[in-house]
PDB file of C-alpha atoms in Angstrom:
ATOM      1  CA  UNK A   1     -23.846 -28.119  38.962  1.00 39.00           C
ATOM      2  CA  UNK A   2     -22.026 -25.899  41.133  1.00 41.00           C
ATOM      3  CA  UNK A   3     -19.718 -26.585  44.267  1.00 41.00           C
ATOM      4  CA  UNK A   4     -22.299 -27.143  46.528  1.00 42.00           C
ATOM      5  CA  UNK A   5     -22.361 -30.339  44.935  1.00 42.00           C
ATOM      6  CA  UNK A   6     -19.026 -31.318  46.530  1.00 42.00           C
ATOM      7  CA  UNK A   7     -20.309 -30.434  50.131  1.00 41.00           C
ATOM      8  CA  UNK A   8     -19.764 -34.345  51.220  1.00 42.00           C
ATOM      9  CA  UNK A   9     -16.796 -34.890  49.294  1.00 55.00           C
ATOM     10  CA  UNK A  10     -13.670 -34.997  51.123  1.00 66.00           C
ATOM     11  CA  UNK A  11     -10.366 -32.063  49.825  1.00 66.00           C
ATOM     12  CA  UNK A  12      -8.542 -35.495  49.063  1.00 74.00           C
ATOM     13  CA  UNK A  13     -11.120 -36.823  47.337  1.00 81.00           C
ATOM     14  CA  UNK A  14     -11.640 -33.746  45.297  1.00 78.00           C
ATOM     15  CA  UNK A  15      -7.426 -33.603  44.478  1.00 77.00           C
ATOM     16  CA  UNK A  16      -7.923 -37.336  43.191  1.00 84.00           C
ATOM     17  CA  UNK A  17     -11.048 -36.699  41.292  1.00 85.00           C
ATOM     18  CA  UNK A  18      -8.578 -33.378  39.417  1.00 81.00           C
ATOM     19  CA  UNK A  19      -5.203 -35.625  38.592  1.00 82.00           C
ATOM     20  CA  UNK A  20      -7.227 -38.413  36.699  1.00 86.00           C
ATOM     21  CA  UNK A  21      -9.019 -35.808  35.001  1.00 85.00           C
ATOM     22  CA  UNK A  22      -5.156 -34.461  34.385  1.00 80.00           C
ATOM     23  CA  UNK A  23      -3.566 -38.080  33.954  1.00 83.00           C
ATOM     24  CA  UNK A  24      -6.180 -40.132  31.923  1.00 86.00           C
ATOM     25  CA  UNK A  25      -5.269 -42.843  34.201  1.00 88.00           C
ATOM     26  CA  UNK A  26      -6.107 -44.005  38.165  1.00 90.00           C
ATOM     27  CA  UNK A  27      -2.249 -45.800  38.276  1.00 88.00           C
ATOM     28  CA  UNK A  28      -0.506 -42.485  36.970  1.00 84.00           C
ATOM     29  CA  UNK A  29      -2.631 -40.891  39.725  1.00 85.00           C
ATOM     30  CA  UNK A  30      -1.690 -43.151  42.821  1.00 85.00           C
ATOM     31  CA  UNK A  31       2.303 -42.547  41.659  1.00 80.00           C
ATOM     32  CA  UNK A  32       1.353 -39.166  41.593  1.00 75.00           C
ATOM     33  CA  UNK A  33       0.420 -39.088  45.047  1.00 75.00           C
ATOM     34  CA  UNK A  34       1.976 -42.087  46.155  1.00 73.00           C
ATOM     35  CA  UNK A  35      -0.866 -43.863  47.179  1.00 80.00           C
ATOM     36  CA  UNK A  36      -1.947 -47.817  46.132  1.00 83.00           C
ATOM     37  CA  UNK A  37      -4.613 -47.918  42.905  1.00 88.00           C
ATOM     38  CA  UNK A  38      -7.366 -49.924  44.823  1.00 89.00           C
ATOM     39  CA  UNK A  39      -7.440 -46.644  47.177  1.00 87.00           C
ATOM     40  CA  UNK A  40      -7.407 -44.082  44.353  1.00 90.00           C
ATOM     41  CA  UNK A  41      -9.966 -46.580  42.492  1.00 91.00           C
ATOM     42  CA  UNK A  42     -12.101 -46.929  45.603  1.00 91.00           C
ATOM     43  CA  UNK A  43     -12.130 -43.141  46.000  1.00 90.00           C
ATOM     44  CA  UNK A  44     -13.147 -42.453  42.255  1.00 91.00           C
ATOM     45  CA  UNK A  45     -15.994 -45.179  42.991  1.00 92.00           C
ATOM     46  CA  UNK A  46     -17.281 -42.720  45.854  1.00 89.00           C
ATOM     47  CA  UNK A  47     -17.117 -39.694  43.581  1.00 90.00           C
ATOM     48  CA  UNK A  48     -19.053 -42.019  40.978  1.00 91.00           C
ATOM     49  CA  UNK A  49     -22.133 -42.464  43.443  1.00 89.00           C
ATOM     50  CA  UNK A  50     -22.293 -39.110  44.643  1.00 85.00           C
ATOM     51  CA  UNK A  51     -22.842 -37.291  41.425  1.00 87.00           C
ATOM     52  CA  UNK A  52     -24.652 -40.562  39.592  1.00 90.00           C
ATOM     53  CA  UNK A  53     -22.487 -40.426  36.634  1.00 92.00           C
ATOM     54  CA  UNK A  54     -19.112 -42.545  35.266  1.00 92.00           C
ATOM     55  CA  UNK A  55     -17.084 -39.290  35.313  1.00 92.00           C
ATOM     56  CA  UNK A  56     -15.049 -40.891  33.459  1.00 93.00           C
ATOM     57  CA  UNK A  57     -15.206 -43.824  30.728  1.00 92.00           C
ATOM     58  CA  UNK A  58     -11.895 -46.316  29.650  1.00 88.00           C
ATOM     59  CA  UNK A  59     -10.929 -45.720  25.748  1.00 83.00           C
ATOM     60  CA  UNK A  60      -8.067 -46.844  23.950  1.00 77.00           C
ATOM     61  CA  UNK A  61      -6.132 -43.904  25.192  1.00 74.00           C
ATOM     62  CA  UNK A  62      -6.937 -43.912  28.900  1.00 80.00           C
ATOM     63  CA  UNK A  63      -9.713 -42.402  30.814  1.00 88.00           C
ATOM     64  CA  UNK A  64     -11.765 -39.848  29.118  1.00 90.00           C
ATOM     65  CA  UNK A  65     -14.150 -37.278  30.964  1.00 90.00           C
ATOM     66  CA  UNK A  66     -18.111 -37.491  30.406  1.00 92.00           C
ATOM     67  CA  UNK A  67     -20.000 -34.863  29.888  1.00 91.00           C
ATOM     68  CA  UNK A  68     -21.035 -34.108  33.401  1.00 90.00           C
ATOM     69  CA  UNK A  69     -17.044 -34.341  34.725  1.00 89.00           C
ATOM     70  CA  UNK A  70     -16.283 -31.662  32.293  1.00 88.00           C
ATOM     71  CA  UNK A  71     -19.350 -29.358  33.783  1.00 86.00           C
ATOM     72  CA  UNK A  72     -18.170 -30.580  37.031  1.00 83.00           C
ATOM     73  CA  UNK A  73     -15.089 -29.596  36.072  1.00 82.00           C
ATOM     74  CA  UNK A  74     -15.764 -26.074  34.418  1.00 79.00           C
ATOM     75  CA  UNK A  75     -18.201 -24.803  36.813  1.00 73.00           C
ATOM     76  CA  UNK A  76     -15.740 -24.991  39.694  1.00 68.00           C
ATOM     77  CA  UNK A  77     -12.956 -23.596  37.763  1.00 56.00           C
ATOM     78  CA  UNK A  78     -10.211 -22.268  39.511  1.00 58.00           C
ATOM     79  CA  UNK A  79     -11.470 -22.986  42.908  1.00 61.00           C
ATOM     80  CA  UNK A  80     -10.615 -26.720  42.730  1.00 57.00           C
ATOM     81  CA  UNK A  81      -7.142 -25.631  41.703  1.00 59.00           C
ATOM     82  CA  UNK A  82      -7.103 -23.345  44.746  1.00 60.00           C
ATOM     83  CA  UNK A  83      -8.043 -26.645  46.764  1.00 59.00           C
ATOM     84  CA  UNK A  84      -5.268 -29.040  45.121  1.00 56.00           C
ATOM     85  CA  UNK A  85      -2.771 -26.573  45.806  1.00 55.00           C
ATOM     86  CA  UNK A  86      -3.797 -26.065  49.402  1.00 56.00           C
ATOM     87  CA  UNK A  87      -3.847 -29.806  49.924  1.00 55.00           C
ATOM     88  CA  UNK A  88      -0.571 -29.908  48.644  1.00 56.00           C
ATOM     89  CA  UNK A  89       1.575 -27.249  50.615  1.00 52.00           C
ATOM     90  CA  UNK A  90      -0.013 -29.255  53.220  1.00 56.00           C
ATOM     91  CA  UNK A  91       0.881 -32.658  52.325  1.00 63.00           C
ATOM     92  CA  UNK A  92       4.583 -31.994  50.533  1.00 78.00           C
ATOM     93  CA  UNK A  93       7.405 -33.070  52.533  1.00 86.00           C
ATOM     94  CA  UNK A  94      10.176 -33.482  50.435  1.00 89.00           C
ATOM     95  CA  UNK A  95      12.073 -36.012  53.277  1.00 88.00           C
ATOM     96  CA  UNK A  96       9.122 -38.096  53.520  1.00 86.00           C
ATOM     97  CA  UNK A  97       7.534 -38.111  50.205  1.00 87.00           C
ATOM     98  CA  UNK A  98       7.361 -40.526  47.857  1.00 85.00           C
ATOM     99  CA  UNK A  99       5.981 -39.009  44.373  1.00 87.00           C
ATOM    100  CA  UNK A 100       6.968 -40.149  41.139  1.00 89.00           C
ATOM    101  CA  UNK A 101       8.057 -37.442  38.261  1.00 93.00           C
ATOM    102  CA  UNK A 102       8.648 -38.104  34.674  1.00 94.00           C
ATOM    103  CA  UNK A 103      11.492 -36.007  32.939  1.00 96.00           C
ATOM    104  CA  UNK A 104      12.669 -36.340  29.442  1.00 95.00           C
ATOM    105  CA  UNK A 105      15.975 -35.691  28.495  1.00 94.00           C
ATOM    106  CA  UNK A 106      18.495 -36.805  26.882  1.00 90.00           C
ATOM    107  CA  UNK A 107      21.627 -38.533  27.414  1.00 91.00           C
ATOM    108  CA  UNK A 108      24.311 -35.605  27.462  1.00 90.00           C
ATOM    109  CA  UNK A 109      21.341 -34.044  29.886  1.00 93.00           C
ATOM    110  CA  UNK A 110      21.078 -37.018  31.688  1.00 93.00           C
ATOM    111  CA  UNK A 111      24.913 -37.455  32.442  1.00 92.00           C
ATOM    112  CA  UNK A 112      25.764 -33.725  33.013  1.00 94.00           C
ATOM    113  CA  UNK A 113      22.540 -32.618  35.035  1.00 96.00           C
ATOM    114  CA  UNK A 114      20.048 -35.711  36.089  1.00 95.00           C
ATOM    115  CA  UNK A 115      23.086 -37.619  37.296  1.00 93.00           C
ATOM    116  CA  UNK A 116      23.791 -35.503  40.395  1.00 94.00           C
ATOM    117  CA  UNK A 117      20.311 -34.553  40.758  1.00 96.00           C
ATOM    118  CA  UNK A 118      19.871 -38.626  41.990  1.00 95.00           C
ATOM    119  CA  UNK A 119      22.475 -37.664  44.607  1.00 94.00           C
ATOM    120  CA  UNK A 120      20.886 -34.819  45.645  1.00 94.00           C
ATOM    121  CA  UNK A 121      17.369 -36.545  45.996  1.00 95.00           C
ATOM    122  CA  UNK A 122      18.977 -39.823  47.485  1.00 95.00           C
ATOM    123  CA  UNK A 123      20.168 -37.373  50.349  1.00 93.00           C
ATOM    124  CA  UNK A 124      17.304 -35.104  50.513  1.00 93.00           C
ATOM    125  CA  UNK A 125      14.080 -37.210  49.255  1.00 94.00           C
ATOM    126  CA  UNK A 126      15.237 -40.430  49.264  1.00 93.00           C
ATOM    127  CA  UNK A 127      11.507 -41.873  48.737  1.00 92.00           C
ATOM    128  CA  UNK A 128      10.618 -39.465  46.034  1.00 92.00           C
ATOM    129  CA  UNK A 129      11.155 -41.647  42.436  1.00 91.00           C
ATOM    130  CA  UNK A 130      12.362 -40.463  39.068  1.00 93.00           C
ATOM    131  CA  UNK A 131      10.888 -41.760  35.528  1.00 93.00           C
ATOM    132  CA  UNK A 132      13.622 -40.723  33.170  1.00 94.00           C
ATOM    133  CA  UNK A 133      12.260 -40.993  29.412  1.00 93.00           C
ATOM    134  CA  UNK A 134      14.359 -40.420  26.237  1.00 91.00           C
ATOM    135  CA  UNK A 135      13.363 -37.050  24.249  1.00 89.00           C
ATOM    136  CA  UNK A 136      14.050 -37.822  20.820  1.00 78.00           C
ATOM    137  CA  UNK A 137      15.392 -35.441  18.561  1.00 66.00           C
ATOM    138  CA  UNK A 138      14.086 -32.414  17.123  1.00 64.00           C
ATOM    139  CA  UNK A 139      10.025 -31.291  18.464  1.00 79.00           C
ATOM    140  CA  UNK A 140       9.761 -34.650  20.128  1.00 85.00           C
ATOM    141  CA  UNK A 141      10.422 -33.965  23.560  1.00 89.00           C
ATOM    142  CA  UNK A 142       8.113 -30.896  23.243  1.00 89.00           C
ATOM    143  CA  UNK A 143       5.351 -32.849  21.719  1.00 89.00           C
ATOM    144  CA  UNK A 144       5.909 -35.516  24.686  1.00 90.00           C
ATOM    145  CA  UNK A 145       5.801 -32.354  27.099  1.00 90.00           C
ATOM    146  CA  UNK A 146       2.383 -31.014  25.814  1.00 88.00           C
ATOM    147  CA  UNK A 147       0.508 -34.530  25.278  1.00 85.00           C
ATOM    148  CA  UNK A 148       1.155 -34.813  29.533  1.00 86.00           C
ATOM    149  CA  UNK A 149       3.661 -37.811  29.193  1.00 88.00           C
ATOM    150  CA  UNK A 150       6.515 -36.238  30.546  1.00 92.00           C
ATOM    151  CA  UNK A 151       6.599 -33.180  33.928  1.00 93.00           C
ATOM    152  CA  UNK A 152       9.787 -31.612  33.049  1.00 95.00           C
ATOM    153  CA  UNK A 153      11.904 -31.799  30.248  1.00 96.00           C
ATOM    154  CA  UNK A 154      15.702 -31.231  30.123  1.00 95.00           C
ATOM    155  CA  UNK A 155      16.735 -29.898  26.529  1.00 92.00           C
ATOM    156  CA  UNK A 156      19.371 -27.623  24.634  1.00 88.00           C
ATOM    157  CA  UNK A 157      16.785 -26.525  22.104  1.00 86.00           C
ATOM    158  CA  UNK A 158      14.319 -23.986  23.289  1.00 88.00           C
ATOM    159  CA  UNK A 159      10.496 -24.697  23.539  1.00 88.00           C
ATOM    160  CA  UNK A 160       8.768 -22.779  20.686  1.00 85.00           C
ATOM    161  CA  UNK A 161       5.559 -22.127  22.809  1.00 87.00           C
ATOM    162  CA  UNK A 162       5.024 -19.196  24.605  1.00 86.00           C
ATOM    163  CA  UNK A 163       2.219 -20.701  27.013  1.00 89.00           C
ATOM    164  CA  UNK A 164       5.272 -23.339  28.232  1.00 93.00           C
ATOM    165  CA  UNK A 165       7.431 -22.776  30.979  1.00 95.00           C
ATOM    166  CA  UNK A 166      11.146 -22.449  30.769  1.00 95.00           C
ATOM    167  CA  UNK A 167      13.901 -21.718  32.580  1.00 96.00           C
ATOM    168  CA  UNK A 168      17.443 -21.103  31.447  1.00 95.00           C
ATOM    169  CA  UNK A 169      19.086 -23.889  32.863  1.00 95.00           C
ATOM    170  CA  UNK A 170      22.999 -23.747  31.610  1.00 95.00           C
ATOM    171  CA  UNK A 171      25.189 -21.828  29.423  1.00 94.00           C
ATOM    172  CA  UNK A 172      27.789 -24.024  28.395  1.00 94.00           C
ATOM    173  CA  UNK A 173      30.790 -23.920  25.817  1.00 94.00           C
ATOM    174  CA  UNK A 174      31.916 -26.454  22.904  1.00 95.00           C
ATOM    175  CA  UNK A 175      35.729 -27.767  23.726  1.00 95.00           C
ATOM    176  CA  UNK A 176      37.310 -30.582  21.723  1.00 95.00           C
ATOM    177  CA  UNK A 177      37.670 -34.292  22.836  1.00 96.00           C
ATOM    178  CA  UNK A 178      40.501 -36.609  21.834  1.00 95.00           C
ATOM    179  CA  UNK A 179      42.066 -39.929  22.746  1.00 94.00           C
ATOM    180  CA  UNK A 180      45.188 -38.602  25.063  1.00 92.00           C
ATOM    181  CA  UNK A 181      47.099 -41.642  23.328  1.00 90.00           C
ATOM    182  CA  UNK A 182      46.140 -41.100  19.812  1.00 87.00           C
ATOM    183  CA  UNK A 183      47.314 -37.105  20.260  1.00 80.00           C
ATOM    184  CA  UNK A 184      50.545 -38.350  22.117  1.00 78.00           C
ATOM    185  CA  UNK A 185      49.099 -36.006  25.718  1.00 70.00           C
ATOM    186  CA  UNK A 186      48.899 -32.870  22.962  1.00 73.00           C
ATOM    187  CA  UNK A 187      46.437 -30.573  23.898  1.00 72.00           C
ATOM    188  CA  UNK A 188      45.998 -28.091  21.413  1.00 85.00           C
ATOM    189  CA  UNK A 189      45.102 -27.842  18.074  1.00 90.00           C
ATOM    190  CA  UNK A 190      44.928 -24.947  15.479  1.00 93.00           C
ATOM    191  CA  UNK A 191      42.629 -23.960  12.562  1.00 96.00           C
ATOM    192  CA  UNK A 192      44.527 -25.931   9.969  1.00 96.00           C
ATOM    193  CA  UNK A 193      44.823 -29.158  12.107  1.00 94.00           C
ATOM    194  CA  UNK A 194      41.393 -28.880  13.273  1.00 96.00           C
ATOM    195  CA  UNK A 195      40.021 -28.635   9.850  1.00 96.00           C
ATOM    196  CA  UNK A 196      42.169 -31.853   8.247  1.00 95.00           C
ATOM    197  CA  UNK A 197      41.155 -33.874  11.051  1.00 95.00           C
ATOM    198  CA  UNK A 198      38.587 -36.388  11.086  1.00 96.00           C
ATOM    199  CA  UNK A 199      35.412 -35.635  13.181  1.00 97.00           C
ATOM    200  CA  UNK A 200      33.240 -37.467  15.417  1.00 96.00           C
ATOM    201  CA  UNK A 201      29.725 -35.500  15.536  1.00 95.00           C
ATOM    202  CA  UNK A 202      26.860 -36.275  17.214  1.00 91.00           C
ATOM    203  CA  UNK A 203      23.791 -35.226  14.816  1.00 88.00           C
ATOM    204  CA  UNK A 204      20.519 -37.142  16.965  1.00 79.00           C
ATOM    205  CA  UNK A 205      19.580 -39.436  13.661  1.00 78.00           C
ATOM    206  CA  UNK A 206      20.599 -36.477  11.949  1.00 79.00           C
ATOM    207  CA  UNK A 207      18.285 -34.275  13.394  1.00 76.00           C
ATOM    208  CA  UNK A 208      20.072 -32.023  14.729  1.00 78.00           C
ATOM    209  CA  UNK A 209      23.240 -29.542  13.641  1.00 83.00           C
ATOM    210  CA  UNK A 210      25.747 -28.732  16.166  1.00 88.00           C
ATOM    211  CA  UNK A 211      26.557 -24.807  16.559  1.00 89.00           C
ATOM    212  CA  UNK A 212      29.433 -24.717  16.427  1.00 94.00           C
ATOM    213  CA  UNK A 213      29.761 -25.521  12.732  1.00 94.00           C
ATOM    214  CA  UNK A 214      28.484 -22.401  12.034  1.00 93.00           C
ATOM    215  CA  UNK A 215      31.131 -20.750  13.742  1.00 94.00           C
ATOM    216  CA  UNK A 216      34.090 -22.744  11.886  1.00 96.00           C
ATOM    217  CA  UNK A 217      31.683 -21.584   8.614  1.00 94.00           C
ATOM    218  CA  UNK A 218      31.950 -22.938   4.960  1.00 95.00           C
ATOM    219  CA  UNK A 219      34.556 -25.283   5.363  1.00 96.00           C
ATOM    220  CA  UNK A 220      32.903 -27.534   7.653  1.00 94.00           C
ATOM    221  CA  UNK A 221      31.446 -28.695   5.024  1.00 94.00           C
ATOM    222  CA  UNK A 222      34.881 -30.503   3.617  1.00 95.00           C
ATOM    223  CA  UNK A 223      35.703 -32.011   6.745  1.00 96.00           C
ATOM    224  CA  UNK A 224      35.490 -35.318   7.777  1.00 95.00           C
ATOM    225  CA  UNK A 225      33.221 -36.833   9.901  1.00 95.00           C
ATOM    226  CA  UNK A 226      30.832 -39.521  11.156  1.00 95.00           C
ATOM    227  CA  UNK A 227      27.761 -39.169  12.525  1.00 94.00           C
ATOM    228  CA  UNK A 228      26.659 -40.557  15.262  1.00 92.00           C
ATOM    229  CA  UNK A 229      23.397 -40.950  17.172  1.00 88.00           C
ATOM    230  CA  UNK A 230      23.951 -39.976  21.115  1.00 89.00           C
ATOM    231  CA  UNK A 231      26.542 -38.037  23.015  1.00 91.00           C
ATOM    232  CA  UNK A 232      26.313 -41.671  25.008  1.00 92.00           C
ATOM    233  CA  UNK A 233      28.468 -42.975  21.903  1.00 93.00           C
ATOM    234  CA  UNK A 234      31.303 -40.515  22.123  1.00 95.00           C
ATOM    235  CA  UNK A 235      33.667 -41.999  24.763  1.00 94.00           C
ATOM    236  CA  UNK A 236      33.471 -45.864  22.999  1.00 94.00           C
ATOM    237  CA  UNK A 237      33.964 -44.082  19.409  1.00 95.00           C
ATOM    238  CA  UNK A 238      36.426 -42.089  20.288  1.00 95.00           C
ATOM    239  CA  UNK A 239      39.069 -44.771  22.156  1.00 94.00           C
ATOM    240  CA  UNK A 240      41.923 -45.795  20.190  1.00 94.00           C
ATOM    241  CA  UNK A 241      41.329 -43.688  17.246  1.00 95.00           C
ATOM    242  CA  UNK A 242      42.697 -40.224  16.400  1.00 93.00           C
ATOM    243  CA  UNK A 243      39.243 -38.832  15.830  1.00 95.00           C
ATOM    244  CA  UNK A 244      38.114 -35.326  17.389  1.00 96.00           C
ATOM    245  CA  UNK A 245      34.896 -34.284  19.103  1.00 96.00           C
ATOM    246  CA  UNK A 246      33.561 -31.261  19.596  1.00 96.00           C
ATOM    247  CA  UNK A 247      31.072 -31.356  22.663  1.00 94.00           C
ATOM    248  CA  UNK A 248      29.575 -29.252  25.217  1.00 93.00           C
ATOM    249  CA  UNK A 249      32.516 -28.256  27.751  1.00 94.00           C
ATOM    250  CA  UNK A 250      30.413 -30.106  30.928  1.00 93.00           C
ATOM    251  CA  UNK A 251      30.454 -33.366  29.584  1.00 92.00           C
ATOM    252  CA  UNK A 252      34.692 -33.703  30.647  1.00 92.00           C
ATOM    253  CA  UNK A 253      33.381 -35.676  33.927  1.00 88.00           C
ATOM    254  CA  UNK A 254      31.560 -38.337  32.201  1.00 88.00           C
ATOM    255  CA  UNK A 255      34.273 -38.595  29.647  1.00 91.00           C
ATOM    256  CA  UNK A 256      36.889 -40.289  31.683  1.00 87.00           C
ATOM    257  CA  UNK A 257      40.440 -40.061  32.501  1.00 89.00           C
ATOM    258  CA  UNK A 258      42.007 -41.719  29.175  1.00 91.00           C
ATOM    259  CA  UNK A 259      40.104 -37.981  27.160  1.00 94.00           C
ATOM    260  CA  UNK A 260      41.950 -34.957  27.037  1.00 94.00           C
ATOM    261  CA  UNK A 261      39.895 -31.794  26.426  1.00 93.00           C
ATOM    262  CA  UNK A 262      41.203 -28.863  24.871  1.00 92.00           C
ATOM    263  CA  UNK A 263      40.064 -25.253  23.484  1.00 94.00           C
ATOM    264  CA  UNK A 264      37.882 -25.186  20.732  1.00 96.00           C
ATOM    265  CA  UNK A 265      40.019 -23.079  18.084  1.00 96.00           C
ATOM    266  CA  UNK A 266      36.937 -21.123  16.204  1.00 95.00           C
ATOM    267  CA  UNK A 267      34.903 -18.543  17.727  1.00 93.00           C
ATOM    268  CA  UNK A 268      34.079 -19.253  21.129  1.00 88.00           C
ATOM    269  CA  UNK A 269      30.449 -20.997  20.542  1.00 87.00           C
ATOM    270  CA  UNK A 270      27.969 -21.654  23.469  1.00 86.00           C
ATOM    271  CA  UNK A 271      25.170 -23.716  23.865  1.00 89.00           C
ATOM    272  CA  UNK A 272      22.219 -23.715  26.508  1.00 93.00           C
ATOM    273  CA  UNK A 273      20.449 -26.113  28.156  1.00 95.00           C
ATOM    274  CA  UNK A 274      16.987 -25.251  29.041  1.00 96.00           C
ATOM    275  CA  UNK A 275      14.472 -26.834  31.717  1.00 97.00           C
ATOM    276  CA  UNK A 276      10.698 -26.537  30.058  1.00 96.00           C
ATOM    277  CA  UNK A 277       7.421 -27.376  31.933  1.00 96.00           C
ATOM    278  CA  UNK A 278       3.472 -27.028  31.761  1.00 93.00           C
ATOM    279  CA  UNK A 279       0.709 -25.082  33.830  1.00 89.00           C
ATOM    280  CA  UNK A 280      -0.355 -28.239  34.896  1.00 85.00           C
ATOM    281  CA  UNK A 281       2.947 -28.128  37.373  1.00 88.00           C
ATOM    282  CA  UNK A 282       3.640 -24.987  37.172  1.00 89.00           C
ATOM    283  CA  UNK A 283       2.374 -24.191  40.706  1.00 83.00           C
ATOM    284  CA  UNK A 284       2.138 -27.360  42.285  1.00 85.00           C
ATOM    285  CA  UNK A 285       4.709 -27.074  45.075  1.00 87.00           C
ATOM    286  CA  UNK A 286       6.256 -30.786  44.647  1.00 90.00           C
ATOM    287  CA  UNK A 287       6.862 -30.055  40.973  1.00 92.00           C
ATOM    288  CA  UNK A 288       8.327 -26.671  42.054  1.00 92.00           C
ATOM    289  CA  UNK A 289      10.463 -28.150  44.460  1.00 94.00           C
ATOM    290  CA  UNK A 290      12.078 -30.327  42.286  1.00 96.00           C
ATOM    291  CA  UNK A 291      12.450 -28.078  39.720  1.00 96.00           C
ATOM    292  CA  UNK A 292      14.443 -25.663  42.502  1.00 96.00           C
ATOM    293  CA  UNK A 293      16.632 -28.988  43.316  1.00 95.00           C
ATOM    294  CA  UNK A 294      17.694 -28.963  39.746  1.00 96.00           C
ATOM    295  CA  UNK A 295      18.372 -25.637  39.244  1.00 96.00           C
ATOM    296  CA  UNK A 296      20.712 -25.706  42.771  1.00 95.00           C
ATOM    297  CA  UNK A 297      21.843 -28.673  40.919  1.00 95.00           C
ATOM    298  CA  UNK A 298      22.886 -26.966  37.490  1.00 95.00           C
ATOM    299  CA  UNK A 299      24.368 -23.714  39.539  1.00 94.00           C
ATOM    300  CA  UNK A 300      26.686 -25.903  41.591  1.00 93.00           C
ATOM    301  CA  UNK A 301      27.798 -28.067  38.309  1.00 91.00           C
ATOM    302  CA  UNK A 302      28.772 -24.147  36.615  1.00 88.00           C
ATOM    303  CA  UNK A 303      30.771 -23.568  39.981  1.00 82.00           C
TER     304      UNK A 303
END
């Protein structure tokens, strides 16, 4: 099978027929391209008839490729990715599309970056739709990134795969959060007091270790604290008490008026926020687009 097989077959068909062999799945594919799943399933049906094969076959975890769509697929190689991406500089226009992405993140990424990212796209893409999926502690969001269930992935703990994507997104700074009331409006706090206070850390189920115990050293091991599962909890846990949280510098906005913020009295501790992705969007201009928005994003947010 070669591509003189695909003589008939329209570009658009052949840029369906490649994102459900991507996707597992004809309704992933019409979001994809925002298009209705009777035409992407009528199309398929074409490409069914002309090569006299299933192409694909419904299992328990989506569409899977017969025999003869992988040769298909093989034997044109990189020309059919030459064709997808042709079709889609063509067919991309950010003010009147109306694609669907998936990003996982979570919530401190979600308030500090994703949140004026909607702006942006409610302005400049209004039609273009955002699937916004939890990350999990720890390897999960990577594990979500390489099984296809997510396009993008907003986290502060680098990818460890050198055949993924990433981008340095933000380089951000720990600062301490307190009730202004409880603290009487003070904004400071040394060593000593920081140490004998109580703590309010956010440890992801207890997967994850903020930095910037490291740089306060062995004694953070005394102090006290309670854990808690999301920076999302912070702002509720911290109202009324005279608890202290240490939390990435951005996150002041989201906090609220009633939360003072003040210097974080260890060694000055950073933390980064990266934005990972696959080949499969790698070059696909939509994908690429959005990923620019969000970058543009992220640089006016360090302004």
């Amino acid at each position: 099978m070669d591509a003189n097989d695909i003589d008939d077959l329209s570009v658009k068909a052949l840029r369906i027929f490649l994102l459900i062999y991507r996707t597992g799945s004809v309704s992933r594919t019409a979001e994809l391209l925002g298009q209705d799943q009777s035409s992407v399933s009528y199309t398929l049906g074409k490409l069914r008839t002309s090569f006299s094969d299933p192409l694909f076959v419904r299992t328990g975890r989506g569409l899977q490729p017969t025999e003869t769509c992988e040769r298909l697929v093989s034997s044109l190689g990189s020309a059919i990715e030459t064709i997808d991406h042709a079709v889609a500089d063509r067919e991309f226009v950010p003010d009147e599309s109306r694609r669907r992405f998936t990003v996982s993140s979570n919530y401190l990424e979600r308030a500090i970056f994703l949140a004026p990212l909607l702006r942006s796209l409610r302005r400049e893409a209004p039609g273009i739709s955002l699937d916004i999926v939890p990350s999990g502690g720890g390897a999960a969001g990577y594990r979500q990134l390489v099984a296809g269930e997510c396009d993008m992935l907003l986290s502060p703990i680098p990818v460890p795969d050198s055949k993924i994507f990433q981008h340095l997104l933000a380089r951000d700074r720990y600062a301490c959060f307190a009730d202004a009331e409880a603290r009487g409006g003070r904004g400071e706090i040394t060593r000593a007091e920081w140490l004998a206070s109580d703590h309010l850390i956010v440890t992801y189920g207890n997967q994850f270790e903020p930095a910037f115990l490291r740089a306060v050293g062995p004694e953070a091991a005394a102090i006290g604290r309670i854990n808690c599962a999301s920076t999302s909890d912070l702002p509720s846990m911290l109202k009324g008490t005279d608890l202290i949280a240490t939390a990435p510098s951005l996150l002041a906005p989201v906090m609220g008026a009633r939360f003072i913020q003040f210097r974080f009295p260890f060694a000055e501790t950073g933390l980064d926020f990266y934005l990972s992705w696959t080949q499969r969007t790698n070059a696909e201009p939509a994908h690429r687009w959005l990923r620019e928005r969000l970058i543009s994003v992220a640089a006016d947010i360090l302004r």
